[in-house]
Short mmCIF file of C-alpha atoms and ligand atoms in Angstrom, two decimals:
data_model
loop_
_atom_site.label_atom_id
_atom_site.label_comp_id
_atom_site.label_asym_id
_atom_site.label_seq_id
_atom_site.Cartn_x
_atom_site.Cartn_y
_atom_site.Cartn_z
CA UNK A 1 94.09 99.92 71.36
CA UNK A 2 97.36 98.86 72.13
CA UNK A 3 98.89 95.82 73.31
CA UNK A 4 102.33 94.91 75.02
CA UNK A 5 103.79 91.71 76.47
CA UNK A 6 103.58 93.78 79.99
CA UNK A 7 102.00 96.70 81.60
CA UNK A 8 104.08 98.81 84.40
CA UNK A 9 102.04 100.69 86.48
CA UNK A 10 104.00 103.07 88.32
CA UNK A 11 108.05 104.37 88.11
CA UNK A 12 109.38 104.30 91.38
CA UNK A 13 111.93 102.07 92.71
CA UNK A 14 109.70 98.80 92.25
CA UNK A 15 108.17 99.48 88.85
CA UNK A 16 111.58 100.45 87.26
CA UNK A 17 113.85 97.77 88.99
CA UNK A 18 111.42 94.99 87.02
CA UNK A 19 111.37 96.93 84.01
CA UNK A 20 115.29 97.17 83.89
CA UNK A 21 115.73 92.67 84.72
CA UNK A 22 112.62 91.96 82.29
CA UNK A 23 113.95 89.94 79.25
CA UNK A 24 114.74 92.79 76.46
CA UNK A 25 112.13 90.88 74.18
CA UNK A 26 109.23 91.87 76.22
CA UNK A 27 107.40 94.89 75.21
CA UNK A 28 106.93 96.36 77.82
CA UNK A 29 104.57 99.77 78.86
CA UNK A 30 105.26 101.84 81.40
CA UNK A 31 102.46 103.84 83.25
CA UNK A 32 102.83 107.13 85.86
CA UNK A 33 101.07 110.07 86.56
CA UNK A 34 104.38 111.79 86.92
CA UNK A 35 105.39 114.19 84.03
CA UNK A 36 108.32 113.32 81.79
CA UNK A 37 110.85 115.69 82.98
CA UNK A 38 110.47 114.35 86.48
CA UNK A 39 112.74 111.04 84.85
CA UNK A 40 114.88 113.05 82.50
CA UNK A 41 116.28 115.28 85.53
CA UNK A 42 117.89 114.13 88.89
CA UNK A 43 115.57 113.25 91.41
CA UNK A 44 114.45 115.17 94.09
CA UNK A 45 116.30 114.38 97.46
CA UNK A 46 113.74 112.97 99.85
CA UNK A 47 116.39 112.12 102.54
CA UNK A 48 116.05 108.89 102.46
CA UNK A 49 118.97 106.51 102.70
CA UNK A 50 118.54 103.10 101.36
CA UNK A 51 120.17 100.43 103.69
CA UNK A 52 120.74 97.26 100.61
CA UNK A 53 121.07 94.25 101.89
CA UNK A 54 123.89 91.64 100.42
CA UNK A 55 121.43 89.50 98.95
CA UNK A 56 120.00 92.51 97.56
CA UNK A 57 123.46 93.58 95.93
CA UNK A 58 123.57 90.34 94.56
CA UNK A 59 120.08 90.78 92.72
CA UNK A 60 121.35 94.15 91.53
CA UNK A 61 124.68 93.02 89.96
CA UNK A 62 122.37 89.70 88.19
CA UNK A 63 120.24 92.59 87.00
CA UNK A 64 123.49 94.25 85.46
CA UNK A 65 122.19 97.66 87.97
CA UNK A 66 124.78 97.56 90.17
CA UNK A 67 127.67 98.67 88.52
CA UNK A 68 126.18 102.29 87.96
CA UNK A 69 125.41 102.30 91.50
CA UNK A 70 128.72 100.59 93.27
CA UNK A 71 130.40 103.98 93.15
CA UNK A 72 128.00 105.92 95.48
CA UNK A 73 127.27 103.17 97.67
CA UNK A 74 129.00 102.86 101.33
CA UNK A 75 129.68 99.32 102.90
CA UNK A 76 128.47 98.06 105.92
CA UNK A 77 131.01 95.77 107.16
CA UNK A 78 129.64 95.66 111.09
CA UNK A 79 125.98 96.06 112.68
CA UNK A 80 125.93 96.83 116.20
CA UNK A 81 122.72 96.48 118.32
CA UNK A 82 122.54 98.45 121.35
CA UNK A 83 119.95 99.36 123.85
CA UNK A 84 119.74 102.81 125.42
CA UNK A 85 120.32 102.52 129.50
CA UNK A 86 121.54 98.49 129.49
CA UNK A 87 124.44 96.29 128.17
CA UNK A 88 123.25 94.16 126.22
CA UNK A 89 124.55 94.42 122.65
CA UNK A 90 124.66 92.47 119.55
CA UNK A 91 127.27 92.64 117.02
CA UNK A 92 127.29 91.28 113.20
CA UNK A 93 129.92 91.10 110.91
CA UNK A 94 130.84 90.78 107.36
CA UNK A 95 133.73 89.04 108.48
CA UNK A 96 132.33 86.23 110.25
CA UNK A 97 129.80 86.05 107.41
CA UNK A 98 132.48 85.51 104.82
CA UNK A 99 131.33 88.61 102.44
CA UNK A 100 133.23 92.10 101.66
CA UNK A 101 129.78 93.37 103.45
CA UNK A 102 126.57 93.25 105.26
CA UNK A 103 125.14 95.55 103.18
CA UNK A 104 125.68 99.08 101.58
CA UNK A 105 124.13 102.25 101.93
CA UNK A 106 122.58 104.34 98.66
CA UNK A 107 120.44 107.41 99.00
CA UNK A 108 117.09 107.15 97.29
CA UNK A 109 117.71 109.60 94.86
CA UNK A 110 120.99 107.97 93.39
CA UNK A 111 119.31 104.51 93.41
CA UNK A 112 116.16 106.17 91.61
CA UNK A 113 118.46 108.23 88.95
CA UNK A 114 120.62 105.01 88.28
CA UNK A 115 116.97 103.21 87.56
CA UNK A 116 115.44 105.84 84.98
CA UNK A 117 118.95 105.47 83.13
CA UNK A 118 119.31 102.65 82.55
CA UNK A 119 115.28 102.63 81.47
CA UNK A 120 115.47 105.14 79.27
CA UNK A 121 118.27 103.14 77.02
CA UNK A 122 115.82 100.17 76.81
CA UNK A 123 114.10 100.12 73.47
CA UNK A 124 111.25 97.66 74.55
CA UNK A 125 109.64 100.13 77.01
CA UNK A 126 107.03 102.38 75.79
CA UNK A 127 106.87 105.17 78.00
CA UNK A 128 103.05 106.70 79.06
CA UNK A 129 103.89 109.79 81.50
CA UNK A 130 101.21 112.24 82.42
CA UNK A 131 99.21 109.17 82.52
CA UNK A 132 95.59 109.27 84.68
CA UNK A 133 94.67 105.64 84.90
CA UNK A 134 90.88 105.31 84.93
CA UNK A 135 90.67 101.48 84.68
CA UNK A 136 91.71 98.87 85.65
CA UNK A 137 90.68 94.92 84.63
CA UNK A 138 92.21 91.78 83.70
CA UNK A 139 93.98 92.49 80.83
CA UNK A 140 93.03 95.81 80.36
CA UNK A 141 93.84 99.69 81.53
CA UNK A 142 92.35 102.58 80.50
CA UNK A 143 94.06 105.88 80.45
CA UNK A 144 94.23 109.41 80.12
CA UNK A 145 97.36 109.97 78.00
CA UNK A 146 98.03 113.59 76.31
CA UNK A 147 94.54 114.04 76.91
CA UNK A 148 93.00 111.55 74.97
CA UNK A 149 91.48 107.91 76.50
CA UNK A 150 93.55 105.48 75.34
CA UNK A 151 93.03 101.42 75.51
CA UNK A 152 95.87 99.24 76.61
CA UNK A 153 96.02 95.69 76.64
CA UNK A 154 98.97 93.18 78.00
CA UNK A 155 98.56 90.00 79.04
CA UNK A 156 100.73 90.86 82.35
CA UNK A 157 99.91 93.73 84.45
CA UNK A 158 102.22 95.04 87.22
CA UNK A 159 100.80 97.53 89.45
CA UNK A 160 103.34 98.93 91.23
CA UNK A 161 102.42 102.44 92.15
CA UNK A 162 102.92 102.66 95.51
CA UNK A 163 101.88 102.65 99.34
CA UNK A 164 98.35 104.62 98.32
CA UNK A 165 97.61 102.37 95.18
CA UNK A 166 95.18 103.57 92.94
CA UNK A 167 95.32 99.94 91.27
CA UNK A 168 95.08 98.32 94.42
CA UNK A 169 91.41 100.46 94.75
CA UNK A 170 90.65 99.75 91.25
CA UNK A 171 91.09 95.79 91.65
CA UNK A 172 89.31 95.81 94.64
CA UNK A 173 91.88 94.05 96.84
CA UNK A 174 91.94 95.19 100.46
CA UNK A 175 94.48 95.69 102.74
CA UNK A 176 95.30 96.09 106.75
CA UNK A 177 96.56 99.46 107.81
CA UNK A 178 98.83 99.74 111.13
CA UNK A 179 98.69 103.46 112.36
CA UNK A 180 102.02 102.75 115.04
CA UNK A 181 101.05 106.63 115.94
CA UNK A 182 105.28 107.61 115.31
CA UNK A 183 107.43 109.16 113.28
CA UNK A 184 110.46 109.69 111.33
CA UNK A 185 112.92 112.25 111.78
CA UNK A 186 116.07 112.48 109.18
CA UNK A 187 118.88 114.08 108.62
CA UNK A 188 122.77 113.11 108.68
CA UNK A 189 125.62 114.21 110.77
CA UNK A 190 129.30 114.85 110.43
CA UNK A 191 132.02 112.52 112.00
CA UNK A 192 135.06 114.08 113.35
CA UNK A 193 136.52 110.47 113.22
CA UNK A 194 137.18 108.41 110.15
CA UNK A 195 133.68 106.62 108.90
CA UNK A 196 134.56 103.26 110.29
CA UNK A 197 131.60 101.57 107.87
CA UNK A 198 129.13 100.22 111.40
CA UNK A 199 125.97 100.75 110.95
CA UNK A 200 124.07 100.85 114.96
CA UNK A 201 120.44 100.27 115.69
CA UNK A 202 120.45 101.89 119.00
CA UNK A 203 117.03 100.79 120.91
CA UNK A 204 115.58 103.77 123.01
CA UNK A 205 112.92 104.48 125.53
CA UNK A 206 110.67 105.48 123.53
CA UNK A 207 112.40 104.95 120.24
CA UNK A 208 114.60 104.08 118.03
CA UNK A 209 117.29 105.81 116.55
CA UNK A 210 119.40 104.27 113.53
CA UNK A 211 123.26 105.88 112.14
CA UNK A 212 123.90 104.89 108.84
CA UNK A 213 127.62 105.19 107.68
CA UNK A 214 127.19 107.29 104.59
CA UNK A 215 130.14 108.93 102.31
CA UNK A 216 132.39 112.01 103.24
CA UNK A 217 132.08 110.68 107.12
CA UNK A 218 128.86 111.45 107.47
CA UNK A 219 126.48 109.31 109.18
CA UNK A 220 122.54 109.17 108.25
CA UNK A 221 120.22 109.47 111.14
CA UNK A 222 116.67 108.03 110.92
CA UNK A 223 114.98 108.69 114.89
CA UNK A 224 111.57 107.01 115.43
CA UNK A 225 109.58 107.87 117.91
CA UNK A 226 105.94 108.62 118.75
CA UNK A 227 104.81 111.61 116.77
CA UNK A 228 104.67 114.08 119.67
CA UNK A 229 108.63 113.34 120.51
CA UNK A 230 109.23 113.65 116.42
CA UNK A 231 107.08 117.05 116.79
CA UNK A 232 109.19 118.40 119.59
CA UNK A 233 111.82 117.49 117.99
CA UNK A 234 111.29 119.40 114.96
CA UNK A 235 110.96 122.67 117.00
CA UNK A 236 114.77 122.23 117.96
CA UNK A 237 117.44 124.54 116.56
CA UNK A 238 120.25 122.63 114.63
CA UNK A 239 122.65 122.61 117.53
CA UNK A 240 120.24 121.80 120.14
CA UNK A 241 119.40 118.66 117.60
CA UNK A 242 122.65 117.71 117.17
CA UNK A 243 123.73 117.63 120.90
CA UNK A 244 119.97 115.54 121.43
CA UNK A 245 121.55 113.44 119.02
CA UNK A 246 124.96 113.00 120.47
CA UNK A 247 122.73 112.55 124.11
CA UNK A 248 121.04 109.81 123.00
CA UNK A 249 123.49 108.03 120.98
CA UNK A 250 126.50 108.40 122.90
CA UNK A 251 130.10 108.78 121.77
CA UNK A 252 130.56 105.10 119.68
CA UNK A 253 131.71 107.53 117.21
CA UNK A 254 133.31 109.78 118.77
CA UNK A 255 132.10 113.51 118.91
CA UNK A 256 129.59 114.76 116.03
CA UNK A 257 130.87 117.92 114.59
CA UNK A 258 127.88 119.31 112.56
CA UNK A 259 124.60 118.70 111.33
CA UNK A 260 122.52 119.32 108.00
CA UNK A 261 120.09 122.02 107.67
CA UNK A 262 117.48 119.77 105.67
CA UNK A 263 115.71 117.63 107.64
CA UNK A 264 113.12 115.17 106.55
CA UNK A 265 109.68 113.86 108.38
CA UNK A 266 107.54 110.89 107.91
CA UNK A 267 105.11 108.92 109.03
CA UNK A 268 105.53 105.23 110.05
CA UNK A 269 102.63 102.67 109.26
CA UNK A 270 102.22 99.66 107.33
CA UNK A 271 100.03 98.46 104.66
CA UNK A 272 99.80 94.94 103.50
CA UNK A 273 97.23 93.55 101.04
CA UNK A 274 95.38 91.07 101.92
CA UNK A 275 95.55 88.92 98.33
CA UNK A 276 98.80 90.30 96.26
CA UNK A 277 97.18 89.33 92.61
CA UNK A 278 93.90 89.20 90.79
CA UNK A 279 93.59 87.79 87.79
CA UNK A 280 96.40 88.66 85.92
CA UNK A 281 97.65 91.36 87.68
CA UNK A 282 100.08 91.47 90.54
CA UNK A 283 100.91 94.08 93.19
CA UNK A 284 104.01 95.01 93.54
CA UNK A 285 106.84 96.78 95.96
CA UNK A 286 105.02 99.10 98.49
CA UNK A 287 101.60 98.53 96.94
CA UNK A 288 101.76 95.19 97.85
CA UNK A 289 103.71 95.77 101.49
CA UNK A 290 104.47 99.26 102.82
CA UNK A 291 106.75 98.09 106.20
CA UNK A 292 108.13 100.56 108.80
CA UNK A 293 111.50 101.69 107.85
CA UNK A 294 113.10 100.08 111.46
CA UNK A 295 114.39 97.38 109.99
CA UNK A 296 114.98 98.75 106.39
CA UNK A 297 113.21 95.83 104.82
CA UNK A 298 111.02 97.56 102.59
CA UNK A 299 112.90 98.03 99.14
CA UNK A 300 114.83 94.58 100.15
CA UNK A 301 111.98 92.85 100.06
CA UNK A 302 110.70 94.00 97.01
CA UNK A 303 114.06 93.27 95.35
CA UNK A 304 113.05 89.55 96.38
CA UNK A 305 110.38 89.37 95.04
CA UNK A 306 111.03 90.90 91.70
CA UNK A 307 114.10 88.17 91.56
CA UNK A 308 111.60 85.63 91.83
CA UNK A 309 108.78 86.92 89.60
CA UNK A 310 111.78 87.88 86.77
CA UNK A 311 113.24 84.09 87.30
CA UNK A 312 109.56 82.14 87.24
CA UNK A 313 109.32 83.98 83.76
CA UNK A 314 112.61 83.59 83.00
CA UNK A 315 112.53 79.81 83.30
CA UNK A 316 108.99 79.93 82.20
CA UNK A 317 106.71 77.26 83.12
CA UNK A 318 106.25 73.74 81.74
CA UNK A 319 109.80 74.72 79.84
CA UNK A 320 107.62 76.56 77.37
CA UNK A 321 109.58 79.61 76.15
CA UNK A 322 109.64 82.82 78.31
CA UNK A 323 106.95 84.77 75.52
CA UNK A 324 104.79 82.19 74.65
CA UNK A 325 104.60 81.45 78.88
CA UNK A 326 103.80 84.99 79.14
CA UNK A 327 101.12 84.93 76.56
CA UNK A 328 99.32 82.05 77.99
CA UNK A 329 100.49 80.71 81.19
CA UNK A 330 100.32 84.09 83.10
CA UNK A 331 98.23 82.31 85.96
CA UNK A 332 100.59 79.66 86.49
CA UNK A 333 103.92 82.00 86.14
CA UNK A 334 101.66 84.08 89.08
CA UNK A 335 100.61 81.15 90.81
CA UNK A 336 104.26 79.99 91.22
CA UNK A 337 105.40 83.52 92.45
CA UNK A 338 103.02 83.53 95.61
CA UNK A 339 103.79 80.38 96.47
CA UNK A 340 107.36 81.17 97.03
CA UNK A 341 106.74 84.51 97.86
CA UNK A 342 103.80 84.46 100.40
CA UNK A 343 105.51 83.06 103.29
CA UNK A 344 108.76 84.91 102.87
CA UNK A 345 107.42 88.26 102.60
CA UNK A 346 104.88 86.75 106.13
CA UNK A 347 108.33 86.05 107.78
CA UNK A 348 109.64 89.61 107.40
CA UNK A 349 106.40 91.35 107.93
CA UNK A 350 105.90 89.12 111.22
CA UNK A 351 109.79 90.44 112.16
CA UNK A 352 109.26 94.07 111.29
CA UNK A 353 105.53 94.32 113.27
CA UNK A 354 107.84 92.69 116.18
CA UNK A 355 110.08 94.97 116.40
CA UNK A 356 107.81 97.71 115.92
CA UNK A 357 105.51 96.42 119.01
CA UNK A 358 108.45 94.80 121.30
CA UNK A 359 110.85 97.66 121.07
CA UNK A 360 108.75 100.39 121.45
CA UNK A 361 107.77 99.75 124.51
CA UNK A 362 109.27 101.04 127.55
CA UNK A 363 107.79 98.31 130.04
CA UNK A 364 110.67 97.70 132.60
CA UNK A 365 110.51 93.42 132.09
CA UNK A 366 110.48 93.86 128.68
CA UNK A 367 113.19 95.75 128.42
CA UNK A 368 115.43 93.51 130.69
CA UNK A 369 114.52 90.90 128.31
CA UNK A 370 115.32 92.67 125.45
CA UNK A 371 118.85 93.16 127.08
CA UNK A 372 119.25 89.73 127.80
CA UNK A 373 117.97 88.91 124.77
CA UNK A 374 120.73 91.01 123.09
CA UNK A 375 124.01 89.77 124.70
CA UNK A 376 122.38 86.16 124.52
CA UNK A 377 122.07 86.48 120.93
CA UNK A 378 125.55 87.38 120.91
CA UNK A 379 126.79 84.42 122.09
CA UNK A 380 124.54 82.54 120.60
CA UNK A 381 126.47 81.44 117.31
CA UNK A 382 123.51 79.33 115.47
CA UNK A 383 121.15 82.68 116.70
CA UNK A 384 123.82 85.04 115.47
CA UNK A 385 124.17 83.15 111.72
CA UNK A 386 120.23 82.63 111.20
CA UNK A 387 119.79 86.67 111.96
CA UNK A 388 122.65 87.20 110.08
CA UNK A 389 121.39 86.39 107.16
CA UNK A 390 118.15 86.95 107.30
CA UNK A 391 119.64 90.90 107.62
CA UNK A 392 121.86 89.73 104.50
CA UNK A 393 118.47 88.54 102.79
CA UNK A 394 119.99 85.70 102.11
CA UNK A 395 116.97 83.48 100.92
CA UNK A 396 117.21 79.99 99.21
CA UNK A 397 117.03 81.67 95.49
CA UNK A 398 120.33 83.58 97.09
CA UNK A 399 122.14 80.50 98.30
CA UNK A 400 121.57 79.04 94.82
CA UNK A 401 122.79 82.27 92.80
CA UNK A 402 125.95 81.96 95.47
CA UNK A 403 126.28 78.72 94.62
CA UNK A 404 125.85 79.45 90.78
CA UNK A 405 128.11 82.43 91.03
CA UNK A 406 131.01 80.46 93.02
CA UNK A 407 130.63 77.73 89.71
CA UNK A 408 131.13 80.11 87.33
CA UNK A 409 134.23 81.34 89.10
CA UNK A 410 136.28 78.33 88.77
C1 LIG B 1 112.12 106.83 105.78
C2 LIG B 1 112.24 105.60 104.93
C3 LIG B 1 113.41 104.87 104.94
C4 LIG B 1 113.50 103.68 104.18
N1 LIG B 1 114.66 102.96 104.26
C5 LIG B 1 114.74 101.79 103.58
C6 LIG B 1 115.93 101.00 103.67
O1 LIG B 1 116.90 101.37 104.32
N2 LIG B 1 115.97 99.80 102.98
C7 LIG B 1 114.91 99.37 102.24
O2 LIG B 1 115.00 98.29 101.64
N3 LIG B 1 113.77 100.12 102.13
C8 LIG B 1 113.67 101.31 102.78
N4 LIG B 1 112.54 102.07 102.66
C9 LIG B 1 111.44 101.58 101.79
C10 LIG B 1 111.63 101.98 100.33
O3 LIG B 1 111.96 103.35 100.21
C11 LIG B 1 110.34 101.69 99.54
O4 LIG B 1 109.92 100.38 99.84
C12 LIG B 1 110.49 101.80 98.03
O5 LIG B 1 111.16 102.98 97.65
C13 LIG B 1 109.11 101.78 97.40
O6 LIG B 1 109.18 101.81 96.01
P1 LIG B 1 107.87 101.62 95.12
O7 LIG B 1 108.34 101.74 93.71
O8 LIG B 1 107.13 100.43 95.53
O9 LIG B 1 106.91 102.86 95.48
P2 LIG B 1 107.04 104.39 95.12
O10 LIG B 1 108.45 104.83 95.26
O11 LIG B 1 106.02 105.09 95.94
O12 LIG B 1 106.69 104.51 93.56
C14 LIG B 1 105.37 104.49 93.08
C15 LIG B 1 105.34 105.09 91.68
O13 LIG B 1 104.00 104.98 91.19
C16 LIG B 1 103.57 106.22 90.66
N5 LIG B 1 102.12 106.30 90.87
C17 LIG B 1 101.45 106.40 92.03
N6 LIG B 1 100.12 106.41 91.81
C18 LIG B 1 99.96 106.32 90.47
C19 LIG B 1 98.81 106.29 89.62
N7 LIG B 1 97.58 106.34 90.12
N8 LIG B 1 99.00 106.18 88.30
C20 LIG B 1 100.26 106.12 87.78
N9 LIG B 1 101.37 106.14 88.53
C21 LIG B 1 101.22 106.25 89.86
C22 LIG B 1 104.35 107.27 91.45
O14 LIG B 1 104.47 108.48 90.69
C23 LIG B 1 105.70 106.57 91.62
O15 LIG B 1 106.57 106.83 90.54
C24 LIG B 1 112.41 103.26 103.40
C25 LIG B 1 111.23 104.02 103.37
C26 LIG B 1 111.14 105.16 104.12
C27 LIG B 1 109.86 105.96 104.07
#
């Protein structure tokens, strides 16, 4: 048997990120069913780009990550809102919001390499790859390590292993499942203009189709739509996609000169667990909330609540010292998290299902509404700053680190 201060399970973007802001004097055991080479070599690229939020560059940097990742990320200093067939538009700025950015861009597989560096370099993780978990209770998981059943023990377990969670099944938490019948298409294409750094959300018929700025002028594309459009689609020849593209998007960036080969599919749905700890284990990232990429919430969220669950232990509770509060106030340091966490993660949920349900649909009112909705927001400049930054993530633990941060620059 052995025992650590903290049990990872799973190495993706959630289960690393915590591992990487954990105080170094936690032992800490990481858990995936991955092989070892799979972190030791760069990551596979899955298309995705990874829209950060400012709030979540601002958790990065706390949790010393960001400076391995500032060089390959892209700003976003303007969002613009637009609705296919209407004028209604809504703009956001960086300027008007006082920071250098909205957000920045980082594909998946940077953001993942940049992770299982800086891991590998910490001496208080124990690494289990190859790992079949078998159980899962309270304190305890049993594994399949290098073929033999091992016992392991921690009086903090993190289950963190993704959208299909085995430990979810094994704790016997349920969740709700939204099937929104679409899907993903993306791929990037190539400016012949400059990259002017605007990210648009451009709302469709019967979709939605997002341009990321990305490096070398290229723009990512992520198109949602229902899964026969996505499947048609797919049967295109590059050209015929790229001038689809172009079609549906316009000219906002002028003409788009080329288009990648790869392309990437996926399906959208969400899963949310219904209770997000038992005992002392908590879910974690996309095991506790897999959200539809339209509003790239997903990773942002997760990033807020890992700043909150790495703070509560930080600070401990009843100022008893970070290992001893570990060791035996893990229900309280838990209880804390969901009750600051609960109704935040609700909020953006709620938004994300919204969008999902209100934009997809091509009913005529709804769609004059929507453009109304868009140019009123616009001029609305109390509407404008609330969306603003709840795109920034900027949550109360946010403001304070701001606040903190502008302190400790005088
Ligand atoms: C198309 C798309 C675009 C997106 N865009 C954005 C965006 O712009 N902004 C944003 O914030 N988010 C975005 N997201 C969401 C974001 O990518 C995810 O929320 C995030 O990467 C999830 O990380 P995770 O670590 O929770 O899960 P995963 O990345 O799935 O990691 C789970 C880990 O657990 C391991 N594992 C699984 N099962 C077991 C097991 N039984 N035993 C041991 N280990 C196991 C896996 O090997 C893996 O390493 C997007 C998602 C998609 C699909």
């Amino acid at each position: 048997m052995q025992h650590f201060d903290i049990i990872i399970i799973g190495a993706g973007n959630a289960g690393l990120t915590i591992a990487a802001a954990l105080p170094a004097n936690l032992q800490i055991a990481i858990i995936d069913h991955k092989p070892e080479n799979t972190f030791s070599t760069i990551p596979k690229i899955d298309g995705r780009k990874i829209a950060l939020n400012y709030g979540s560059k601002l958790i990065l940097d706390e949790f010393n990550l960001w400076p391995a990742l500032a060089p390959h990320t892209t700003p976003i200093t303007q969002v613009h809102i637009s609705q296919q067939g209407s004028f209604g538009i809504t703009r956001l700025t960086a300027e008007e919001n006082n920071t250098p950015a909205l957000g920045y861009i980082v594909a998946t597989e940077i953001l993942s390499q940049a992770l299982q560096t800086q891991t590998a370099t910490q001496k208080n993780i124990t690494w289990f790859y190859s790992t079949t978990l078998l159980n899962l209770e309270s304190t305890t998981v049993n594994v399949q390590h290098e073929d033999i059943n091992k016992t392991l023990t921690a009086k903090l377990i993190i289950a963190a292993d993704g959208a299909k969670s085995n430990c979810r099944q094994l704790l016997g938490i349920e969740c709700v499942t939204t099937d929104y019948q679409q899907n993903a298409l993306i791929t990037r294409v190539k400016l012949k203009i400059k990259n002017p750094n605007i990210a648009y959300e451009r709302f469709l018929r019967d979709g939605t189709l997002a341009l990321l700025p990305m490096q070398d002028d290229y723009y990512g594309v992520v198109w949602m739509a229902a899964t026969e459009k996505i499947a048609a689609l797919q049967k295109l020849s590059d050209n015929e996609l790229l001038a689809e593209i172009q079609k549906k998007f316009g000219y906002r960036l002028g003409r788009f000169i080329d288009i990648d080969m790869q392309r990437f599919y996926y399906p959208i749905h969400s899963i949310i667990a219904k209770t997000q700890t038992k005992d002392n284990c908590v879910l974690l990232g996309d095991s506790a909330h897999l959200l539809s990429p339209v509003a790239a919430q997903g990773f942002n969220l997760t990033l807020q609540d890992i700043y909150c669950l790495v703070g509560i232990c930080k600070s401990g509770t009843r100022n008893v010292p970070l290992q001893q509060a570990v060791e035996e106030n893990y229900e309280e340091i838990l209880e804390k998290y969901l009750v600051e966490r609960l109704s935040a993660q609700q909020q953006v949920i709620g938004n994300v299902n919204r969008l999902m349900t209100t934009f997809s649909s091509p009913h005529f009112p709804l769609a004059q509404l929507r453009s109304a909705g868009l140019t009123l927001l616009d001029l609305s400049i109390k509407n404008k700053k609330n969306i603003s930054e709840s795109f920034m993530g900027i949550t109360p633990r946010i403001q304070k680190l701001l606040r903190e941060k502008h302190v400790r620059s005088i």
